[in-house]
Amino acid sequence: MEVTLLGTGDTTGTPTPGCSCDTCERARERGVERTRYSIHVRNERTDEALLVDASPDFRHQFLERDVDLPDAAVISHIHFDHLDGLGNAYRLFSDLPVYAADETDPETGKSVAETVRNDYDYLDAVTVSAESPFEPFETCGFEVTLVPVDHPPLVCYGLVVEDPETGAKLSLSGDTSYGIPDESREALADPDLLLADGIVPAHLCEHHPYGGKHEDDDGVPRTFGTKHMTIEGARSLGEQLDADETRIVHLSHFIPADEAFDEELAVDGERYDL
Ligand SMILES: [Zn+2]
Ligand SMILES: [Zn+2]
Ligand SMILES: [Zn+2]
C-alpha cells in the first residue's frame, strides 16, 4: 500500500490566498503547501488507486504529484473541502465509483451518499455506492470500512483501509473532534499509519468562541471548538490507537509560524509505504 498525502490543509489551505501572515509567508519561502484534504492510496498488487476525499485542489494535486488518477473514491462528509473536487470527474473518467455512508444525517435529511448522488447527478461518470458504517466493502483490492466520528453538525466518517493480502492498515480520523465513539476507535486501532485531523495547537482554543474541550490529564484541550482535534488531540489519538506512525493533517494557517512546520505536522506530497 502506497499512501500519498495530496492535500494536508484545512478549508482555506496554506498558503491561504490573499494572506500574508508569517505562516503563509514561511510556506511560500519553503516552497511547501497544505492544499485542501485528499489522500491517494495505491494498491501495488492490483495497480489500482483509491482516492479518499475529492479536494477542490484535485487538478493541481494530480499535476503536482507523481500519482495515477484513481479507480475509485470515498467521500467522508459533504463539506466543500472534501467533496467539491468531484466535479473534476468530468471528461477525466468514464466511470468513477464513489463510496459514501448510507446513514441519514438529521441535519440534512440525507445520507452522505444521497447528497453526493444528488449534487453530481449531472455527471455520468460518477456512480455512487451507499455503504453502511462498520461493514467493510471491497474496492481497489482493499477492504475499506467507514466509521462514524464527531464533526457537528454534520455526520462524518473516519476510514480504515486494509490490504487483506499484506495486512497493511491505514486509518484516517476524518474531520473530527476528540470525541470519537469507542466502537470507531476499536476499528481504527493498531494501524501502520494514522492520518489524524489536528487543525491548530491547543493554546489557540482561547480564541475560539466555544474554546476547547476533551481536556487531557494536564488540562490541555484535545478538541478545538467542536469540530476538530487540536494538534495535541491528534497526537494523543495516535498514542491511544497505538499507531506505528501518526501524521497530523488538516492543518490551518493559524498555527504560529515557529510551530507550523514541526516534524510531526504533514505537508503535501509526503509518501508512505505500508
Ligand atoms: Zn496565512
Ligand atoms: Zn469538515
Ligand atoms: Zn475539512
CSV table of C-alpha atoms and ligand atoms in Angstrom, one decimal:
chain,number,residue,atom,x,y,z
A,1,MET,CA,0.0,0.0,0.0
A,2,GLU,CA,1.5,3.3,-1.1
A,3,VAL,CA,-0.1,6.3,0.6
A,4,THR,CA,0.5,9.8,-0.9
A,5,LEU,CA,-0.7,12.9,1.0
A,6,LEU,CA,-2.1,15.0,-1.8
A,7,GLY,CA,-3.7,17.6,0.5
A,8,THR,CA,-2.9,18.2,4.2
A,9,GLY,CA,-4.6,21.6,4.8
A,10,ASP,CA,-7.9,22.9,6.1
A,11,THR,CA,-10.6,24.6,4.1
A,12,THR,CA,-8.5,27.7,3.1
A,13,GLY,CA,-5.2,25.9,2.7
A,14,THR,CA,-1.7,27.1,3.4
A,15,PRO,CA,-0.7,29.5,2.0
A,16,THR,CA,-4.2,31.0,2.1
A,17,PRO,CA,-4.9,33.3,-0.9
A,18,GLY,CA,-4.5,36.9,0.0
A,19,CYS,CA,-2.9,36.1,3.3
A,20,SER,CA,0.5,37.5,4.3
A,21,CYS,CA,0.6,36.0,7.8
A,22,ASP,CA,4.0,34.6,8.9
A,23,THR,CA,2.9,31.0,8.4
A,24,CYS,CA,1.7,31.6,4.9
A,25,GLU,CA,4.9,33.6,4.1
A,26,ARG,CA,7.1,30.8,5.6
A,27,ALA,CA,5.3,28.2,3.5
A,28,ARG,CA,5.9,30.3,0.4
A,29,GLU,CA,9.6,30.6,1.3
A,30,ARG,CA,9.9,26.9,1.9
A,31,GLY,CA,8.0,26.0,-1.2
A,32,VAL,CA,5.6,23.8,0.7
A,33,GLU,CA,1.8,23.7,0.5
A,34,ARG,CA,-1.1,22.4,2.5
A,35,THR,CA,-3.9,22.2,0.0
A,36,ARG,CA,-7.4,21.0,0.7
A,37,TYR,CA,-7.7,17.5,2.1
A,38,SER,CA,-7.2,14.4,-0.1
A,39,ILE,CA,-5.3,11.2,0.2
A,40,HIS,CA,-4.2,8.8,-2.6
A,41,VAL,CA,-3.9,5.2,-1.7
A,42,ARG,CA,-2.3,2.9,-4.3
A,43,ASN,CA,-2.5,-0.8,-4.3
A,44,GLU,CA,0.7,-2.0,-5.9
A,45,ARG,CA,-0.6,-5.6,-6.2
A,46,THR,CA,-3.6,-4.7,-8.3
A,47,ASP,CA,-2.2,-1.4,-9.8
A,48,GLU,CA,-5.3,0.4,-8.7
A,49,ALA,CA,-5.7,3.6,-6.6
A,50,LEU,CA,-8.3,4.8,-4.2
A,51,LEU,CA,-8.9,8.5,-3.5
A,52,VAL,CA,-10.0,9.5,-0.1
A,53,ASP,CA,-12.0,12.7,-0.4
A,54,ALA,CA,-12.2,14.9,-3.6
A,55,SER,CA,-10.3,18.1,-2.9
A,56,PRO,CA,-11.2,21.3,-4.7
A,57,ASP,CA,-7.4,21.3,-5.4
A,58,PHE,CA,-7.8,18.0,-7.4
A,59,ARG,CA,-6.4,19.3,-10.6
A,60,HIS,CA,-3.4,21.0,-9.0
A,61,GLN,CA,-2.7,17.9,-6.9
A,62,PHE,CA,-2.7,15.5,-9.8
A,63,LEU,CA,-0.4,17.8,-11.9
A,64,GLU,CA,1.9,18.3,-9.0
A,65,ARG,CA,2.3,14.7,-7.7
A,66,ASP,CA,3.5,11.6,-9.4
A,67,VAL,CA,0.3,9.6,-8.9
A,68,ASP,CA,-2.2,7.9,-11.3
A,69,LEU,CA,-5.8,9.0,-11.5
A,70,PRO,CA,-7.9,7.0,-9.1
A,71,ASP,CA,-10.0,4.0,-9.9
A,72,ALA,CA,-12.5,4.8,-7.1
A,73,ALA,CA,-13.1,7.4,-4.4
A,74,VAL,CA,-14.5,7.6,-0.9
A,75,ILE,CA,-16.2,10.7,0.4
A,76,SER,CA,-16.0,11.2,4.2
A,77,HIS,CA,-18.5,14.0,4.5
A,78,ILE,CA,-20.1,16.8,2.5
A,79,HIS,CA,-18.0,19.9,3.5
A,80,PHE,CA,-16.7,21.8,0.5
A,81,ASP,CA,-13.0,20.9,1.1
A,82,HIS,CA,-13.7,17.2,0.9
A,83,LEU,CA,-16.3,16.9,-1.8
A,84,ASP,CA,-16.2,19.7,-4.3
A,85,GLY,CA,-13.3,18.3,-6.3
A,86,LEU,CA,-15.6,15.6,-7.6
A,87,GLY,CA,-16.7,17.8,-10.5
A,88,ASN,CA,-13.2,17.1,-11.9
A,89,ALA,CA,-14.5,13.7,-12.9
A,90,TYR,CA,-16.0,15.4,-16.0
A,91,ARG,CA,-14.1,14.1,-19.1
A,92,LEU,CA,-11.3,12.6,-16.9
A,93,PHE,CA,-13.1,9.5,-16.1
A,94,SER,CA,-15.5,7.2,-18.0
A,95,ASP,CA,-16.5,5.6,-14.7
A,96,LEU,CA,-15.6,6.5,-11.2
A,97,PRO,CA,-17.3,4.5,-8.4
A,98,VAL,CA,-17.7,6.7,-5.4
A,99,TYR,CA,-18.4,5.2,-1.9
A,100,ALA,CA,-20.1,7.1,0.9
A,101,ALA,CA,-22.1,6.3,4.0
A,102,ASP,CA,-25.8,5.4,3.9
A,103,GLU,CA,-27.0,6.8,7.3
A,104,THR,CA,-29.4,9.7,7.1
A,105,ASP,CA,-28.0,12.9,8.6
A,106,PRO,CA,-30.6,14.5,10.8
A,107,GLU,CA,-29.0,17.9,9.8
A,108,THR,CA,-29.6,17.5,6.1
A,109,GLY,CA,-32.3,14.7,6.0
A,110,LYS,CA,-30.0,12.9,3.6
A,111,SER,CA,-27.1,10.5,3.8
A,112,VAL,CA,-23.6,11.5,2.5
A,113,ALA,CA,-24.2,9.0,-0.4
A,114,GLU,CA,-27.6,10.7,-1.2
A,115,THR,CA,-26.1,14.2,-1.2
A,116,VAL,CA,-23.2,13.1,-3.4
A,117,ARG,CA,-25.7,11.4,-5.8
A,118,ASN,CA,-27.9,14.5,-5.9
A,119,ASP,CA,-25.1,17.0,-6.3
A,120,TYR,CA,-23.3,15.0,-9.1
A,121,ASP,CA,-26.4,13.7,-10.8
A,122,TYR,CA,-25.3,15.5,-14.0
A,123,LEU,CA,-22.0,13.5,-14.3
A,124,ASP,CA,-22.5,10.1,-15.9
A,125,ALA,CA,-19.0,9.1,-14.7
A,126,VAL,CA,-19.9,9.3,-11.0
A,127,THR,CA,-21.6,6.2,-9.7
A,128,VAL,CA,-22.4,6.3,-6.0
A,129,SER,CA,-22.5,3.3,-3.7
A,130,ALA,CA,-24.1,3.7,-0.3
A,131,GLU,CA,-22.2,1.8,2.4
A,132,SER,CA,-23.1,1.1,6.0
A,133,PRO,CA,-20.7,2.1,8.7
A,134,PHE,CA,-18.7,-0.8,10.3
A,135,GLU,CA,-19.5,-3.0,7.3
A,136,PRO,CA,-16.3,-3.5,5.2
A,137,PHE,CA,-16.6,-3.2,1.4
A,138,GLU,CA,-14.1,-4.1,-1.2
A,139,THR,CA,-12.5,-1.7,-3.7
A,140,CYS,CA,-9.2,-1.5,-5.5
A,141,GLY,CA,-8.2,-4.7,-3.8
A,142,PHE,CA,-8.6,-3.2,-0.4
A,143,GLU,CA,-11.1,-3.8,2.4
A,144,VAL,CA,-12.5,-0.4,3.4
A,145,THR,CA,-14.6,0.4,6.4
A,146,LEU,CA,-16.4,3.7,7.3
A,147,VAL,CA,-16.6,4.5,11.0
A,148,PRO,CA,-18.6,7.4,12.5
A,149,VAL,CA,-16.7,10.2,14.0
A,150,ASP,CA,-17.7,13.5,15.6
A,151,HIS,CA,-17.9,16.7,13.4
A,152,PRO,CA,-21.0,18.6,14.3
A,153,PRO,CA,-23.4,19.5,12.9
A,154,LEU,CA,-22.8,17.1,10.0
A,155,VAL,CA,-22.2,13.4,10.0
A,156,CYS,CA,-18.6,12.5,9.1
A,157,TYR,CA,-16.7,9.3,8.9
A,158,GLY,CA,-13.2,8.1,9.6
A,159,LEU,CA,-11.9,5.3,7.4
A,160,VAL,CA,-10.0,2.1,7.7
A,161,VAL,CA,-8.2,0.9,4.6
A,162,GLU,CA,-6.7,-2.6,4.8
A,163,ASP,CA,-4.9,-4.9,2.3
A,164,PRO,CA,-6.2,-8.4,3.2
A,165,GLU,CA,-3.1,-9.9,1.4
A,166,THR,CA,-0.3,-8.0,3.0
A,167,GLY,CA,-2.0,-7.0,6.3
A,168,ALA,CA,-1.2,-3.3,5.8
A,169,LYS,CA,-3.5,-1.0,7.6
A,170,LEU,CA,-4.1,2.7,7.1
A,171,SER,CA,-6.5,4.6,9.5
A,172,LEU,CA,-7.9,8.1,8.8
A,173,SER,CA,-9.6,10.0,11.5
A,174,GLY,CA,-11.7,12.1,9.1
A,175,ASP,CA,-12.7,15.6,10.3
A,176,THR,CA,-13.4,15.1,13.9
A,177,SER,CA,-13.3,16.3,17.5
A,178,TYR,CA,-11.5,14.1,20.0
A,179,GLY,CA,-15.0,12.6,20.9
A,180,ILE,CA,-14.7,9.6,18.5
A,181,PRO,CA,-17.0,6.8,19.7
A,182,ASP,CA,-15.4,3.8,21.3
A,183,GLU,CA,-16.6,1.4,18.6
A,184,SER,CA,-15.0,3.5,15.9
A,185,ARG,CA,-11.7,3.7,17.9
A,186,GLU,CA,-11.7,-0.1,18.1
A,187,ALA,CA,-11.9,-0.3,14.3
A,188,LEU,CA,-9.3,2.4,13.8
A,189,ALA,CA,-6.9,0.9,16.3
A,190,ASP,CA,-3.4,-0.5,15.6
A,191,PRO,CA,-2.7,0.9,12.2
A,192,ASP,CA,0.6,1.1,10.4
A,193,LEU,CA,-0.2,4.7,9.7
A,194,LEU,CA,-2.8,7.1,11.2
A,195,LEU,CA,-3.7,10.3,9.5
A,196,ALA,CA,-5.2,12.5,12.2
A,197,ASP,CA,-7.1,15.8,11.9
A,198,GLY,CA,-5.3,18.4,14.1
A,199,ILE,CA,-6.2,21.9,13.0
A,200,VAL,CA,-4.3,24.1,15.4
A,201,PRO,CA,-2.3,23.8,18.7
A,202,ALA,CA,-4.4,23.7,21.9
A,203,HIS,CA,-3.2,27.2,23.0
A,204,LEU,CA,-5.3,28.7,20.2
A,205,CYS,CA,-8.5,27.4,21.8
A,206,GLU,CA,-8.8,30.6,23.8
A,207,HIS,CA,-9.5,32.4,20.5
A,208,HIS,CA,-12.4,30.1,19.6
A,209,PRO,CA,-15.9,31.2,20.6
A,210,TYR,CA,-16.5,27.7,22.1
A,211,GLY,CA,-13.0,27.3,23.4
A,212,GLY,CA,-11.8,23.8,23.7
A,213,LYS,CA,-12.9,20.5,25.3
A,214,HIS,CA,-11.9,16.9,25.8
A,215,GLU,CA,-9.0,18.0,28.1
A,216,ASP,CA,-6.3,15.5,28.9
A,217,ASP,CA,-4.9,14.9,32.4
A,218,ASP,CA,-2.9,18.1,32.3
A,219,GLY,CA,-6.0,20.1,31.3
A,220,VAL,CA,-4.9,20.5,27.6
A,221,PRO,CA,-7.9,20.6,25.2
A,222,ARG,CA,-7.8,17.8,22.7
A,223,THR,CA,-10.7,19.4,20.7
A,224,PHE,CA,-10.7,22.9,19.2
A,225,GLY,CA,-14.2,24.3,19.4
A,226,THR,CA,-16.5,21.4,18.5
A,227,LYS,CA,-15.4,20.2,15.0
A,228,HIS,CA,-11.7,19.4,15.0
A,229,MET,CA,-8.9,18.0,17.2
A,230,THR,CA,-6.1,20.1,18.4
A,231,ILE,CA,-2.6,19.0,17.4
A,232,GLU,CA,-2.3,17.7,20.9
A,233,GLY,CA,-5.5,15.8,20.4
A,234,ALA,CA,-4.3,14.3,17.2
A,235,ARG,CA,-1.1,13.2,18.8
A,236,SER,CA,-3.0,11.7,21.7
A,237,LEU,CA,-5.3,9.8,19.4
A,238,GLY,CA,-2.2,8.2,17.7
A,239,GLU,CA,-1.0,7.1,21.1
A,240,GLN,CA,-4.4,5.8,22.2
A,241,LEU,CA,-4.8,3.8,18.9
A,242,ASP,CA,-1.2,2.5,19.2
A,243,ALA,CA,-0.4,3.7,15.7
A,244,ASP,CA,3.0,2.7,14.4
A,245,GLU,CA,3.2,6.2,12.8
A,246,THR,CA,0.9,9.2,13.1
A,247,ARG,CA,0.9,12.1,10.7
A,248,ILE,CA,-1.1,15.2,11.6
A,249,VAL,CA,-3.2,16.6,8.8
A,250,HIS,CA,-6.0,19.1,8.0
A,251,LEU,CA,-3.7,21.8,9.4
A,252,SER,CA,-4.6,25.5,9.2
A,253,HIS,CA,-2.5,28.7,8.6
A,254,PHE,CA,-3.4,29.8,12.1
A,255,ILE,CA,-0.7,27.6,13.5
A,256,PRO,CA,2.1,30.1,14.6
A,257,ALA,CA,4.9,30.0,12.0
A,258,ASP,CA,7.5,28.7,14.5
A,259,GLU,CA,5.4,25.6,15.2
A,260,ALA,CA,3.7,25.2,11.8
A,261,PHE,CA,6.5,23.1,10.2
A,262,ASP,CA,7.3,20.9,13.1
A,263,GLU,CA,8.3,17.3,12.2
A,264,GLU,CA,5.0,15.7,13.2
A,265,LEU,CA,2.9,18.0,11.0
A,266,ALA,CA,2.4,16.8,7.5
A,267,VAL,CA,2.9,18.8,4.3
A,268,ASP,CA,1.6,17.9,0.8
A,269,GLY,CA,3.5,15.3,-1.2
A,270,GLU,CA,4.6,13.0,1.6
A,271,ARG,CA,4.5,9.3,0.7
A,272,TYR,CA,4.4,6.2,2.9
A,273,ASP,CA,4.8,2.6,2.0
A,274,LEU,CA,2.8,0.3,4.3
B,1,ZN,ZN,-2.0,33.0,6.5
B,2,ZN,ZN,-15.4,19.1,7.6
B,3,ZN,ZN,-12.3,19.6,6.3
